[in-house]
């Protein structure tokens, strides 16, 4: 069908203008719901009740106990570009309300049968106005004890093309429910209910932020939650992020709010993702609910009609701020990895968890390696290095005497108990069992040691190249021919990592020095793995973009292997190192390194009343 251009330019009728605007603001019931909820919150509601029928397509109703609309403003409320929230460009630039464009009610009224009932506190009774296809009814008295009720029926009844884009009732409901929960998460002090087809789906009492998060994201998230608090310059961030051990395949549990408004922002998600980079498998998604507060003048919320995007004036500063706040929270050695720790527990408990080693900067946890007595030829001393390098950790003294078997196996449980407690035994050469103040601690010794090695290698390489220890007698290593070539071309790469290598023959290299301070050096396998990495990443990226992967390879081969018998002092040294090491709650691949089983949990297991 060709467009008839002979009609010339004309001004569109008001209804059509509103319907065009509705295309951006009211895409489906969920977006209409979002607009109505925001209006209720802007009106100062402390309670909001949502009722949907058939996914919100048949009917969508939002009632609140907010300030209400005066009788003579009901018509205006439905007019396009009519708002009580801003009056000047200045207001727009520092807008604090959720709405400000004055087009939601007009848009919804143009594509649905809308009824607006409202009562101001000082009014004798409520008033009602109806809109149908752009025609307004007379304002009539109505019954309503307080606040405002907006009801929209038969969405898109007069725009069949739009209606065709709606999905099934179930899908539309699920979008609407998401919209409801996104808003509910941001306003814990507002009581909210959601009813669908007469059935109550959510009944959220007004509560504290932590409990609202638990109400919506569930107990599993709550037990994995790490609190985040950050403040700096014009920014503030608070909320919770899930420990990396609680990760998701999708982005469904990622909530970011800027000044109370739920937003999808690539910059912020990138900053969050970067903070998790080192502790989360790249195919997994982190879960979080974060509230960013920022001077309204420094953020533009008028980017998109649906207002779900923002533009920061100084995006770099925002990125850095968010990254650092999360990085710090994730690095907290014990709190971050404590899967069973009630991170949303009372304040005092949190502080104790945080005080065990949180806030340590990488510089202060870094302890220079001892090169002198490292016995590459005597790997049974593999843990001696650790115990000697952690002199500031309480109780390290007890465990430093490697080989002394009469170390206290069952220390007294008293106020000086370190967070991870003291080792009791080793299980099948894989797990270390320890006792701490809360009960039993189970540690995957390889995973934990691997993280410790990895963090040390990173810090050491940050400061300079890795130090190197010459071998008394260089050893020859048989390799494939293409590998000798790689070695010859990358001596600088290996030198940076502490290796001194030379080509002996087309299929043999000499190892003259190895990285110092890596206790259990499995040289042949570590070198073969590094050669594989080098081939895969390419020499130019190996020590830059892929640097952490390279160090991860080294850490894996340096870490204590399963079936290695550890002495009690060695196990205690491992525990102390975990407490002093950032991100020690997860191995380099994001798997947990330890679990707490509390006395309560054990008692439950044995049905033992206390
Ligand atoms: P905006 O929210 O951008 O101002 P809307 O079209 O959503 O535009 O609403 C228009 C006006 O109607 C608002 O500015 C507000 O004054 C009034 N209003 C809408 N919903 C409510 C409500 N639930 N309670 C009180 N006033 C409301
Ligand atoms: Mg609005």
Coordinates of C-alpha atoms and ligand atoms in Angstrom, one line a residue:
X1 CA 0.0 0.0 0.0
X2 CA 1.6 3.3 -1.1
X3 CA 1.4 6.2 1.3
X4 CA -0.7 9.0 -0.1
X5 CA 1.7 12.0 -0.1
X6 CA -0.7 14.4 -1.7
X7 CA -2.3 15.1 1.7
X8 CA 0.6 17.4 2.6
X9 CA 1.8 18.2 6.1
X10 CA -0.7 18.2 8.9
X11 CA -0.8 18.4 12.7
X12 CA -1.8 15.0 14.1
X13 CA -4.8 14.7 16.4
X14 CA -4.1 14.6 20.1
X15 CA -5.1 10.9 20.5
X16 CA -2.7 9.8 17.8
X17 CA 0.1 11.9 19.3
X18 CA -0.5 10.1 22.6
X19 CA -0.6 6.7 20.9
X20 CA 2.7 7.4 19.3
X21 CA 4.2 8.4 22.6
X22 CA 2.6 5.3 24.2
X23 CA 4.7 3.3 21.7
X24 CA 7.7 4.2 23.7
X25 CA 6.4 4.3 27.2
X26 CA 3.8 1.6 27.2
X27 CA 5.1 -1.4 25.4
X28 CA 3.2 -4.0 27.4
X29 CA 1.4 -4.4 30.7
X30 CA 4.7 -4.5 32.6
X31 CA 5.8 -1.1 31.4
X32 CA 2.4 0.5 32.2
X33 CA 2.7 -1.1 35.7
X34 CA 6.1 0.4 36.2
X35 CA 4.9 3.9 35.3
X36 CA 1.9 3.6 37.7
X37 CA 4.1 2.2 40.5
X38 CA 6.5 5.1 40.1
X39 CA 3.6 7.6 40.3
X40 CA 2.5 6.0 43.6
X41 CA 6.0 6.2 45.0
X42 CA 6.4 9.8 43.8
X43 CA 3.2 10.6 45.6
X44 CA 4.7 9.4 48.9
X45 CA 2.8 6.1 49.2
X46 CA 3.7 3.8 52.1
X47 CA 1.5 1.1 50.8
X48 CA 0.8 0.0 47.2
X49 CA -1.6 -2.7 46.0
X50 CA -1.4 -4.1 42.5
X51 CA -4.1 -6.2 40.9
X52 CA -3.7 -7.8 37.5
X53 CA -6.1 -9.8 35.4
X54 CA -4.9 -12.0 32.6
X55 CA -1.3 -10.9 32.8
X56 CA -2.4 -7.3 33.1
X57 CA -3.9 -7.2 29.6
X58 CA -7.5 -7.5 30.7
X59 CA -7.0 -5.2 33.8
X60 CA -4.1 -3.6 35.6
X61 CA -4.8 -1.6 38.8
X62 CA -2.5 0.2 41.1
X63 CA -3.9 1.6 44.4
X64 CA -1.8 3.7 46.9
X65 CA -2.1 5.7 50.0
X66 CA -0.1 8.7 48.7
X67 CA -1.0 12.3 48.6
X68 CA -3.7 12.0 45.9
X69 CA -4.8 14.4 43.2
X70 CA -7.1 17.3 43.7
X71 CA -10.5 17.3 41.9
X72 CA -9.6 20.1 39.5
X73 CA -6.3 18.5 38.6
X74 CA -7.7 15.2 37.5
X75 CA -8.1 16.3 33.9
X76 CA -4.6 17.8 33.9
X77 CA -3.1 14.6 35.2
X78 CA -4.3 12.8 32.1
X79 CA -3.1 15.5 29.8
X80 CA 0.2 15.1 27.9
X81 CA 3.2 17.0 29.1
X82 CA 1.4 17.9 32.4
X83 CA 3.4 17.1 35.5
X84 CA 3.6 18.4 39.0
X85 CA 7.2 17.2 39.4
X86 CA 9.3 19.7 37.4
X87 CA 8.7 23.2 36.2
X88 CA 12.0 24.3 34.7
X89 CA 15.1 23.1 33.0
X90 CA 16.9 23.6 36.3
X91 CA 14.5 21.2 38.0
X92 CA 15.0 18.7 35.2
X93 CA 18.7 18.8 35.7
X94 CA 18.5 17.8 39.3
X95 CA 15.3 15.8 39.3
X96 CA 14.7 13.6 42.3
X97 CA 11.4 12.1 41.5
X98 CA 10.9 8.9 39.4
X99 CA 8.6 10.6 36.9
X100 CA 9.0 14.0 35.3
X101 CA 7.9 13.7 31.6
X102 CA 4.2 14.0 32.3
X103 CA 3.3 11.5 29.6
X104 CA 2.6 8.1 31.3
X105 CA -1.1 8.7 32.2
X106 CA -1.8 10.3 28.9
X107 CA -0.2 7.5 27.1
X108 CA -1.9 4.7 29.0
X109 CA -5.3 6.6 28.6
X110 CA -4.8 6.6 24.8
X111 CA -4.4 2.8 24.5
X112 CA -6.6 1.5 27.3
X113 CA -9.9 2.2 29.2
X114 CA -8.6 4.2 32.1
X115 CA -10.2 5.1 35.4
X116 CA -8.5 7.5 37.8
X117 CA -9.9 7.8 41.3
X118 CA -8.2 10.0 43.8
X119 CA -8.7 11.8 47.1
X120 CA -6.6 14.4 48.7
X121 CA -6.4 14.2 52.5
X122 CA -8.3 17.5 52.9
X123 CA -11.1 16.5 50.5
X124 CA -14.6 15.4 51.7
X125 CA -14.6 12.4 49.4
X126 CA -12.8 11.1 46.4
X127 CA -13.3 12.0 42.7
X128 CA -13.2 10.0 39.6
X129 CA -12.5 10.5 35.9
X130 CA -12.7 8.0 33.0
X131 CA -10.8 8.1 29.7
X132 CA -11.9 6.1 26.7
X133 CA -10.1 6.5 23.4
X134 CA -9.1 10.0 24.1
X135 CA -12.6 11.1 25.4
X136 CA -12.7 12.2 29.0
X137 CA -15.8 11.7 31.2
X138 CA -17.0 14.3 33.6
X139 CA -15.4 14.3 37.0
X140 CA -17.7 12.6 39.4
X141 CA -17.8 11.9 43.1
X142 CA -16.4 8.5 44.2
X143 CA -15.7 6.4 47.2
X144 CA -12.1 6.0 48.3
X145 CA -10.7 6.4 51.8
X146 CA -7.3 7.8 50.7
X147 CA -4.7 8.0 47.9
X148 CA -5.2 7.1 44.3
X149 CA -6.4 4.1 42.3
X150 CA -5.6 3.9 38.6
X151 CA -7.2 1.1 36.7
X152 CA -6.4 0.4 33.0
X153 CA -8.5 -2.2 31.2
X154 CA -8.2 -3.9 27.8
X155 CA -4.8 -2.7 27.0
X156 CA -4.4 -1.8 23.3
X157 CA -8.1 -2.4 22.6
X158 CA -8.0 0.4 20.1
X159 CA -4.6 -0.3 18.6
X160 CA -4.9 -3.9 17.2
X161 CA -1.4 -3.8 15.7
X162 CA 0.1 -3.2 19.1
X163 CA -2.0 -5.8 20.7
X164 CA -0.7 -8.4 18.3
X165 CA 2.8 -7.9 19.8
X166 CA 1.6 -9.0 23.2
X167 CA 2.7 -12.5 24.2
X168 CA 0.7 -15.0 26.2
X169 CA -1.0 -14.1 29.4
X170 CA 1.7 -16.1 31.3
X171 CA 4.6 -14.3 29.6
X172 CA 3.0 -10.8 30.1
X173 CA 2.3 -11.7 33.8
X174 CA 5.9 -12.8 34.3
X175 CA 7.2 -9.5 32.9
X176 CA 4.8 -7.6 35.1
X177 CA 5.9 -9.5 38.1
X178 CA 9.6 -8.7 37.3
X179 CA 8.7 -5.0 37.1
X180 CA 6.9 -5.2 40.4
X181 CA 9.8 -6.9 42.1
X182 CA 12.4 -4.6 40.7
X183 CA 10.6 -1.6 42.1
X184 CA 9.8 -3.4 45.4
X185 CA 13.5 -4.2 46.0
X186 CA 14.3 -0.5 45.8
X187 CA 11.7 0.6 48.3
X188 CA 11.8 -1.7 51.3
X189 CA 9.9 0.7 53.5
X190 CA 6.8 0.6 51.3
X191 CA 4.4 -2.3 51.8
X192 CA 3.5 -3.9 48.5
X193 CA 1.1 -6.6 47.3
X194 CA 0.6 -8.2 44.0
X195 CA -2.5 -10.1 43.1
X196 CA -3.0 -11.9 39.8
X197 CA -6.4 -13.3 38.7
X198 CA -7.6 -13.0 42.2
X199 CA -4.7 -14.9 43.7
X200 CA -2.2 -13.2 46.0
X201 CA 1.3 -13.6 44.5
X202 CA 3.3 -11.3 46.8
X203 CA 2.6 -9.7 50.1
X204 CA 5.7 -7.7 51.1
X205 CA 5.5 -6.0 54.4
X206 CA 7.5 -2.8 54.9
X207 CA 10.8 -3.7 56.3
X208 CA 14.6 -3.0 56.3
X209 CA 16.6 -3.2 53.0
X210 CA 18.2 -6.5 54.0
X211 CA 15.0 -8.3 54.7
X212 CA 13.4 -7.0 51.5
X213 CA 16.3 -8.4 49.6
X214 CA 15.8 -11.7 51.3
X215 CA 12.0 -11.5 50.7
X216 CA 12.6 -11.2 47.0
X217 CA 15.9 -13.0 46.2
X218 CA 15.4 -15.8 48.7
X219 CA 17.3 -17.5 51.4
X220 CA 20.0 -19.0 49.2
X221 CA 21.0 -15.6 48.0
X222 CA 20.8 -14.3 51.5
X223 CA 23.2 -16.8 52.9
X224 CA 25.7 -16.1 50.1
X225 CA 25.3 -12.3 50.5
X226 CA 28.3 -10.0 51.1
X227 CA 27.4 -6.5 52.3
X228 CA 28.8 -3.7 50.3
X229 CA 29.3 -0.1 51.6
X230 CA 31.3 2.5 49.8
X231 CA 31.5 6.2 50.0
X232 CA 33.7 8.6 48.1
X233 CA 33.3 12.1 46.7
X234 CA 29.9 12.5 45.1
X235 CA 29.1 8.8 45.3
X236 CA 27.7 6.3 47.7
X237 CA 27.0 2.6 47.2
X238 CA 25.3 0.1 49.4
X239 CA 23.6 -3.2 49.0
X240 CA 24.6 -6.8 48.8
X241 CA 26.4 -8.9 46.3
X242 CA 26.4 -12.7 46.3
X243 CA 29.6 -14.6 47.0
X244 CA 31.0 -16.0 43.7
X245 CA 30.1 -19.5 44.9
X246 CA 26.4 -18.5 44.3
X247 CA 26.5 -17.6 40.7
X248 CA 23.8 -17.9 38.0
X249 CA 23.6 -18.8 34.4
X250 CA 21.6 -15.7 33.6
X251 CA 21.4 -12.1 34.5
X252 CA 18.1 -12.5 36.3
X253 CA 19.4 -11.5 39.7
X254 CA 21.2 -8.3 38.8
X255 CA 19.7 -5.2 40.3
X256 CA 21.2 -1.8 40.1
X257 CA 19.5 1.3 41.3
X258 CA 20.7 4.9 40.7
X259 CA 19.1 7.3 43.1
X260 CA 16.4 4.8 43.7
X261 CA 15.7 4.2 40.1
X262 CA 16.2 0.7 38.6
X263 CA 18.5 1.1 35.6
X264 CA 20.3 -1.1 33.1
X265 CA 23.6 0.4 32.6
X266 CA 26.4 -1.1 30.7
X267 CA 29.1 0.9 32.4
X268 CA 28.0 -0.2 35.9
X269 CA 27.5 -3.8 35.0
X270 CA 30.9 -3.8 33.4
X271 CA 32.5 -2.4 36.6
X272 CA 30.7 -5.1 38.6
X273 CA 31.7 -7.8 36.2
X274 CA 35.3 -6.7 36.4
X275 CA 35.3 -6.9 40.2
X276 CA 34.2 -10.5 39.9
X277 CA 36.6 -11.3 37.1
X278 CA 39.1 -13.0 39.2
X279 CA 36.7 -15.1 41.3
X280 CA 34.0 -16.1 38.8
X281 CA 34.0 -18.4 35.9
X282 CA 33.5 -16.3 32.8
X283 CA 30.4 -18.2 31.8
X284 CA 28.7 -17.6 35.1
X285 CA 26.7 -14.5 36.1
X286 CA 27.1 -12.8 39.5
X287 CA 24.0 -11.9 41.5
X288 CA 23.6 -8.5 43.2
X289 CA 21.4 -5.7 44.4
X290 CA 23.2 -2.5 44.5
X291 CA 22.0 1.0 45.3
X292 CA 24.1 3.8 44.0
X293 CA 23.5 7.3 45.3
X294 CA 24.9 10.2 43.3
X295 CA 24.4 13.9 43.2
X296 CA 21.4 14.2 40.8
X297 CA 23.2 17.0 39.0
X298 CA 25.9 14.5 37.9
X299 CA 23.6 12.0 36.3
X300 CA 21.2 12.5 33.4
X301 CA 18.0 10.4 33.7
X302 CA 16.3 11.9 30.7
X303 CA 18.0 9.6 28.2
X304 CA 15.1 7.4 27.2
X305 CA 11.3 7.7 27.6
X306 CA 11.2 4.6 29.8
X307 CA 14.0 6.1 31.9
X308 CA 15.7 2.8 32.4
X309 CA 19.0 4.2 31.1
X310 CA 21.1 7.0 32.6
X311 CA 24.1 8.9 31.5
X312 CA 26.8 9.8 34.1
X313 CA 28.7 13.0 33.7
X314 CA 31.9 11.4 34.8
X315 CA 31.5 7.8 33.8
X316 CA 35.1 6.8 34.5
X317 CA 34.8 8.0 38.1
X318 CA 31.6 5.9 38.5
X319 CA 33.2 2.9 37.0
X320 CA 36.2 3.1 39.3
X321 CA 34.2 3.8 42.3
X322 CA 31.9 0.8 41.8
X323 CA 34.8 -1.5 40.9
X324 CA 36.8 -0.6 44.0
X325 CA 33.9 -0.9 46.4
X326 CA 33.0 -4.4 45.1
X327 CA 36.6 -5.5 44.7
X328 CA 37.2 -4.7 48.3
X329 CA 34.0 -6.5 49.4
X330 CA 35.0 -9.6 47.4
X331 CA 38.5 -9.5 48.6
X332 CA 37.6 -9.7 52.3
X333 CA 39.3 -13.0 53.0
X334 CA 36.9 -14.7 55.3
X335 CA 33.6 -12.8 54.9
X336 CA 33.7 -13.2 51.1
X337 CA 34.1 -16.9 51.1
X338 CA 32.0 -17.8 54.1
X339 CA 29.2 -19.6 52.3
X340 CA 27.3 -20.4 55.5
X341 CA 27.9 -17.0 57.1
X342 CA 24.8 -15.0 57.6
X343 CA 26.0 -12.0 55.8
X344 CA 22.7 -10.3 56.4
X345 CA 22.9 -11.1 60.1
X346 CA 22.9 -8.5 62.9
X347 CA 25.4 -5.7 62.6
X348 CA 27.8 -7.0 65.3
X349 CA 28.3 -10.3 63.6
X350 CA 29.1 -8.6 60.3
X351 CA 31.7 -6.4 61.9
X352 CA 33.4 -9.4 63.4
X353 CA 33.5 -11.2 60.1
X354 CA 34.9 -8.1 58.4
X355 CA 37.4 -7.4 61.1
X356 CA 39.2 -10.7 60.6
X357 CA 41.2 -9.4 57.8
X358 CA 38.9 -7.3 55.6
X359 CA 40.3 -3.9 54.5
X360 CA 43.8 -5.3 54.2
X361 CA 45.3 -3.8 51.2
X362 CA 47.2 -6.0 48.8
X363 CA 50.4 -4.4 50.0
X364 CA 49.9 -5.2 53.6
X365 CA 49.1 -8.8 53.0
X366 CA 52.1 -9.3 50.8
X367 CA 54.9 -10.9 52.5
X368 CA 58.2 -11.1 50.7
X369 CA 59.2 -14.6 49.8
X370 CA 62.1 -16.3 51.6
X371 CA 64.5 -17.5 49.1
X372 CA 67.2 -18.9 51.3
X373 CA 66.0 -22.2 52.6
X374 CA 63.6 -23.1 49.9
X375 CA 64.2 -26.7 49.2
X376 CA 63.2 -27.4 45.7
X377 CA 64.9 -30.7 46.1
X378 CA 63.0 -31.3 49.3
X379 CA 59.4 -30.7 48.6
X380 CA 58.3 -32.1 51.9
X381 CA 59.1 -28.7 53.3
X382 CA 56.6 -27.2 51.0
X383 CA 54.7 -25.4 53.6
X384 CA 57.6 -24.1 55.7
X385 CA 57.7 -21.0 53.5
X386 CA 54.2 -20.1 54.4
X387 CA 54.5 -20.4 58.1
X388 CA 57.6 -18.2 58.1
X389 CA 56.1 -15.6 56.0
X390 CA 53.0 -15.0 58.0
X391 CA 54.4 -13.8 61.3
X392 CA 51.7 -11.2 62.0
X393 CA 48.9 -13.7 62.0
X394 CA 47.9 -14.8 65.5
X395 CA 48.9 -18.3 66.3
X396 CA 51.3 -18.6 63.4
X397 CA 53.9 -19.1 66.0
X398 CA 52.3 -22.3 67.0
X399 CA 52.3 -23.7 63.5
X400 CA 55.7 -22.5 62.4
X401 CA 57.5 -25.4 63.8
X402 CA 57.0 -27.6 60.8
X403 CA 57.6 -31.2 61.7
X404 CA 56.7 -30.8 65.4
X405 CA 54.0 -33.2 65.8
X406 CA 53.0 -32.4 69.3
X407 CA 51.4 -29.1 68.3
X408 CA 48.1 -28.6 70.0
X409 CA 45.6 -30.7 68.0
X410 CA 42.5 -29.5 70.0
X411 CA 43.2 -26.0 71.1
X412 CA 40.9 -24.4 73.7
X413 CA 37.9 -22.6 72.2
X414 CA 38.4 -19.2 73.5
X415 CA 38.2 -15.6 72.5
X416 CA 41.4 -15.8 70.5
X417 CA 40.1 -18.4 68.1
X418 CA 41.1 -17.4 64.6
X419 CA 38.2 -17.3 62.1
X420 CA 39.0 -20.6 60.4
X421 CA 40.0 -22.2 63.7
X422 CA 42.5 -25.0 64.1
X423 CA 43.1 -28.1 62.0
X424 CA 42.0 -31.5 63.3
X425 CA 42.8 -33.9 60.5
X426 CA 43.0 -34.5 56.8
X427 CA 40.3 -36.5 55.0
X428 CA 41.3 -38.9 52.2
X429 CA 44.2 -36.6 51.3
X430 CA 41.8 -34.0 49.9
X431 CA 40.1 -32.1 52.7
X432 CA 41.3 -30.5 55.8
X433 CA 39.0 -30.6 58.8
X434 CA 39.2 -27.8 61.3
X435 CA 37.4 -26.6 64.4
X436 CA 36.5 -23.0 64.8
X437 CA 34.2 -21.1 67.2
X438 CA 31.1 -21.9 65.1
X439 CA 31.8 -25.6 64.6
X440 CA 33.4 -27.6 61.9
X441 CA 35.3 -26.1 58.9
X442 CA 35.9 -28.2 55.8
X443 CA 38.7 -27.0 53.5
X444 CA 39.5 -28.1 50.0
X445 CA 43.3 -27.9 50.5
X446 CA 44.3 -27.8 46.8
X447 CA 41.7 -25.2 45.9
X448 CA 42.6 -23.0 48.9
X449 CA 46.4 -23.3 48.4
X450 CA 46.0 -22.6 44.7
X451 CA 44.3 -19.3 45.5
X452 CA 47.0 -18.4 48.0
X453 CA 49.7 -19.1 45.5
X454 CA 47.8 -17.2 42.8
X455 CA 47.4 -14.1 44.9
X456 CA 51.0 -14.1 45.9
X457 CA 52.2 -14.5 42.4
X458 CA 50.0 -11.6 41.2
X459 CA 51.3 -9.4 44.0
X460 CA 54.9 -10.4 43.3
X461 CA 54.6 -9.8 39.6
X462 CA 52.9 -6.5 40.2
X463 CA 55.9 -5.3 42.2
X464 CA 58.6 -6.6 39.8
X465 CA 59.4 -9.8 37.9
X466 CA 59.2 -13.0 39.9
X467 CA 62.4 -13.8 41.8
X468 CA 64.4 -16.7 40.6
X469 CA 66.3 -19.5 42.3
X470 CA 69.2 -21.1 40.4
X471 CA 69.3 -24.9 40.5
X472 CA 72.5 -26.4 41.8
X473 CA 72.5 -28.7 38.8
X474 CA 70.5 -27.6 35.8
X475 CA 68.1 -30.2 34.7
X476 CA 67.2 -31.3 31.2
X477 CA 63.6 -31.5 30.1
X478 CA 62.4 -33.3 27.0
X479 CA 59.9 -31.2 25.0
X480 CA 58.4 -31.3 21.5
X481 CA 60.3 -29.6 18.8
X482 CA 57.9 -26.7 18.4
X483 CA 58.4 -26.0 22.1
X484 CA 62.1 -25.5 21.9
X485 CA 61.3 -22.9 19.3
X486 CA 58.9 -21.2 21.7
X487 CA 61.4 -21.3 24.5
X488 CA 64.1 -19.8 22.3
X489 CA 61.8 -16.9 21.2
X490 CA 60.4 -16.2 24.7
X491 CA 63.3 -16.1 27.1
X492 CA 62.1 -12.8 28.4
X493 CA 58.6 -14.2 29.1
X494 CA 60.1 -17.0 31.1
X495 CA 62.6 -14.7 32.8
X496 CA 59.8 -12.5 34.0
X497 CA 58.2 -15.6 35.6
X498 CA 61.5 -16.6 37.3
X499 CA 62.7 -19.3 34.9
X500 CA 66.1 -19.4 33.3
X501 CA 65.8 -21.7 30.3
X502 CA 68.1 -22.6 27.5
X503 CA 67.8 -24.8 24.4
X504 CA 70.0 -27.8 24.5
X505 CA 69.0 -29.6 21.4
X506 CA 65.9 -29.6 19.1
X507 CA 64.0 -31.7 21.6
X508 CA 65.5 -30.8 24.9
X509 CA 65.7 -27.7 27.1
X510 CA 67.8 -26.9 30.1
X511 CA 66.2 -25.5 33.2
X512 CA 68.8 -23.4 35.0
X513 CA 66.7 -21.5 37.5
X514 CA 63.1 -21.7 38.6
X515 CA 60.7 -19.3 40.4
X516 CA 61.7 -18.9 44.0
X517 CA 59.3 -19.4 46.8
X518 CA 56.9 -21.7 45.0
X519 CA 57.0 -24.4 47.5
X520 CA 56.0 -27.5 45.6
X521 CA 57.5 -27.0 42.3
X522 CA 56.4 -29.5 39.7
X523 CA 58.8 -28.0 37.1
X524 CA 58.2 -30.3 34.1
X525 CA 54.4 -30.0 34.2
X526 CA 54.4 -26.4 35.1
X527 CA 56.7 -25.6 32.1
X528 CA 54.6 -27.8 29.7
X529 CA 51.4 -26.0 30.8
X530 CA 53.1 -22.6 30.4
X531 CA 54.2 -23.5 26.9
X532 CA 50.6 -24.5 26.1
X533 CA 49.4 -21.2 27.4
X534 CA 52.0 -19.3 25.5
X535 CA 51.0 -21.1 22.3
X536 CA 47.3 -20.4 22.9
X537 CA 47.5 -16.8 23.9
X538 CA 50.4 -15.7 21.8
X539 CA 53.6 -14.1 23.2
X540 CA 52.4 -10.6 22.9
X541 CA 49.4 -11.1 25.1
X542 CA 50.7 -13.7 27.5
X543 CA 52.0 -11.2 30.0
X544 CA 49.5 -8.5 29.5
X545 CA 45.9 -9.5 28.8
X546 CA 46.4 -13.1 29.7
X547 CA 48.7 -12.5 32.6
X548 CA 46.3 -13.7 35.2
X549 CA 45.7 -16.9 33.2
X550 CA 49.4 -17.5 33.1
X551 CA 49.8 -17.0 36.9
X552 CA 46.8 -19.2 37.4
X553 CA 48.6 -22.0 35.5
X554 CA 51.6 -21.5 37.7
X555 CA 49.5 -21.4 40.9
X556 CA 47.8 -24.7 39.9
X557 CA 51.1 -26.4 39.5
X558 CA 52.5 -24.9 42.7
X559 CA 49.6 -25.8 44.9
X560 CA 49.6 -28.8 47.1
X561 CA 48.2 -31.9 45.3
X562 CA 45.6 -34.2 46.6
X563 CA 47.0 -37.2 48.5
X564 CA 49.8 -35.2 49.9
X565 CA 49.9 -35.9 53.7
X566 CA 50.0 -32.7 55.7
X567 CA 51.1 -32.3 59.3
X568 CA 48.8 -30.5 61.7
X569 CA 51.1 -27.5 61.8
X570 CA 51.2 -27.4 58.0
X571 CA 47.4 -27.5 57.9
X572 CA 47.2 -24.7 60.5
X573 CA 49.6 -22.7 58.4
X574 CA 47.3 -23.1 55.5
X575 CA 44.4 -21.8 57.5
X576 CA 46.3 -18.8 58.7
X577 CA 47.3 -18.1 55.1
X578 CA 43.7 -18.3 53.9
X579 CA 42.7 -15.8 56.6
X580 CA 45.4 -13.4 55.4
X581 CA 44.7 -13.9 51.6
X582 CA 42.3 -11.9 49.6
X583 CA 39.5 -13.8 47.8
X584 CA 40.6 -17.0 49.6
X585 CA 37.0 -18.1 49.8
X586 CA 37.1 -19.2 46.2
X587 CA 39.7 -20.9 44.1
X588 CA 40.9 -19.3 40.9
X589 CA 38.0 -20.8 39.0
X590 CA 35.3 -19.5 41.4
X591 CA 34.7 -22.8 43.2
X592 CA 34.5 -22.6 47.0
X593 CA 37.6 -23.4 49.0
X594 CA 35.9 -24.0 52.3
X595 CA 32.6 -24.5 54.1
X596 CA 31.4 -24.0 57.6
X597 CA 29.2 -26.5 59.3
X598 CA 27.9 -24.9 62.4
X599 CA 27.2 -26.7 65.7
X600 CA 23.5 -26.0 65.2
X601 CA 23.6 -27.7 61.8
X602 CA 25.3 -30.7 63.3
X603 CA 22.9 -30.8 66.1
X604 CA 20.0 -30.8 63.7
X605 CA 21.7 -33.5 61.7
X606 CA 21.8 -35.6 64.8
X607 CA 18.4 -34.4 66.1
X608 CA 20.1 -33.3 69.2
X609 CA 18.3 -30.7 71.3
X610 CA 20.4 -28.3 73.2
Ligands
LIG1 P1 4.8 12.3 35.6 O1 4.9 11.2 36.5 O2 6.0 12.3 34.6 O3 4.6 13.6 36.2 P2 2.4 11.1 34.7 O4 1.6 11.1 33.5 O5 2.8 9.7 35.2 O6 3.6 12.1 34.6 O7 1.5 11.7 35.9 C1 1.0 13.0 35.7 C2 0.7 13.7 37.1 O8 -0.4 13.1 37.7 C3 1.9 13.6 38.0 O9 2.8 14.6 37.9 C4 1.2 13.7 39.4 O10 1.0 15.0 39.7 C5 -0.2 13.1 39.1 N1 -0.2 11.7 39.6 C6 -0.2 10.6 38.8 N2 -0.3 9.4 39.5 C7 -0.5 9.8 40.8 C8 -0.7 9.1 42.1 N3 -0.7 7.8 42.1 N4 -0.8 9.9 43.2 C9 -0.7 11.3 43.1 N5 -0.6 11.9 42.0 C10 -0.4 11.3 40.8
LIG2 MG1 4.7 9.2 36.0

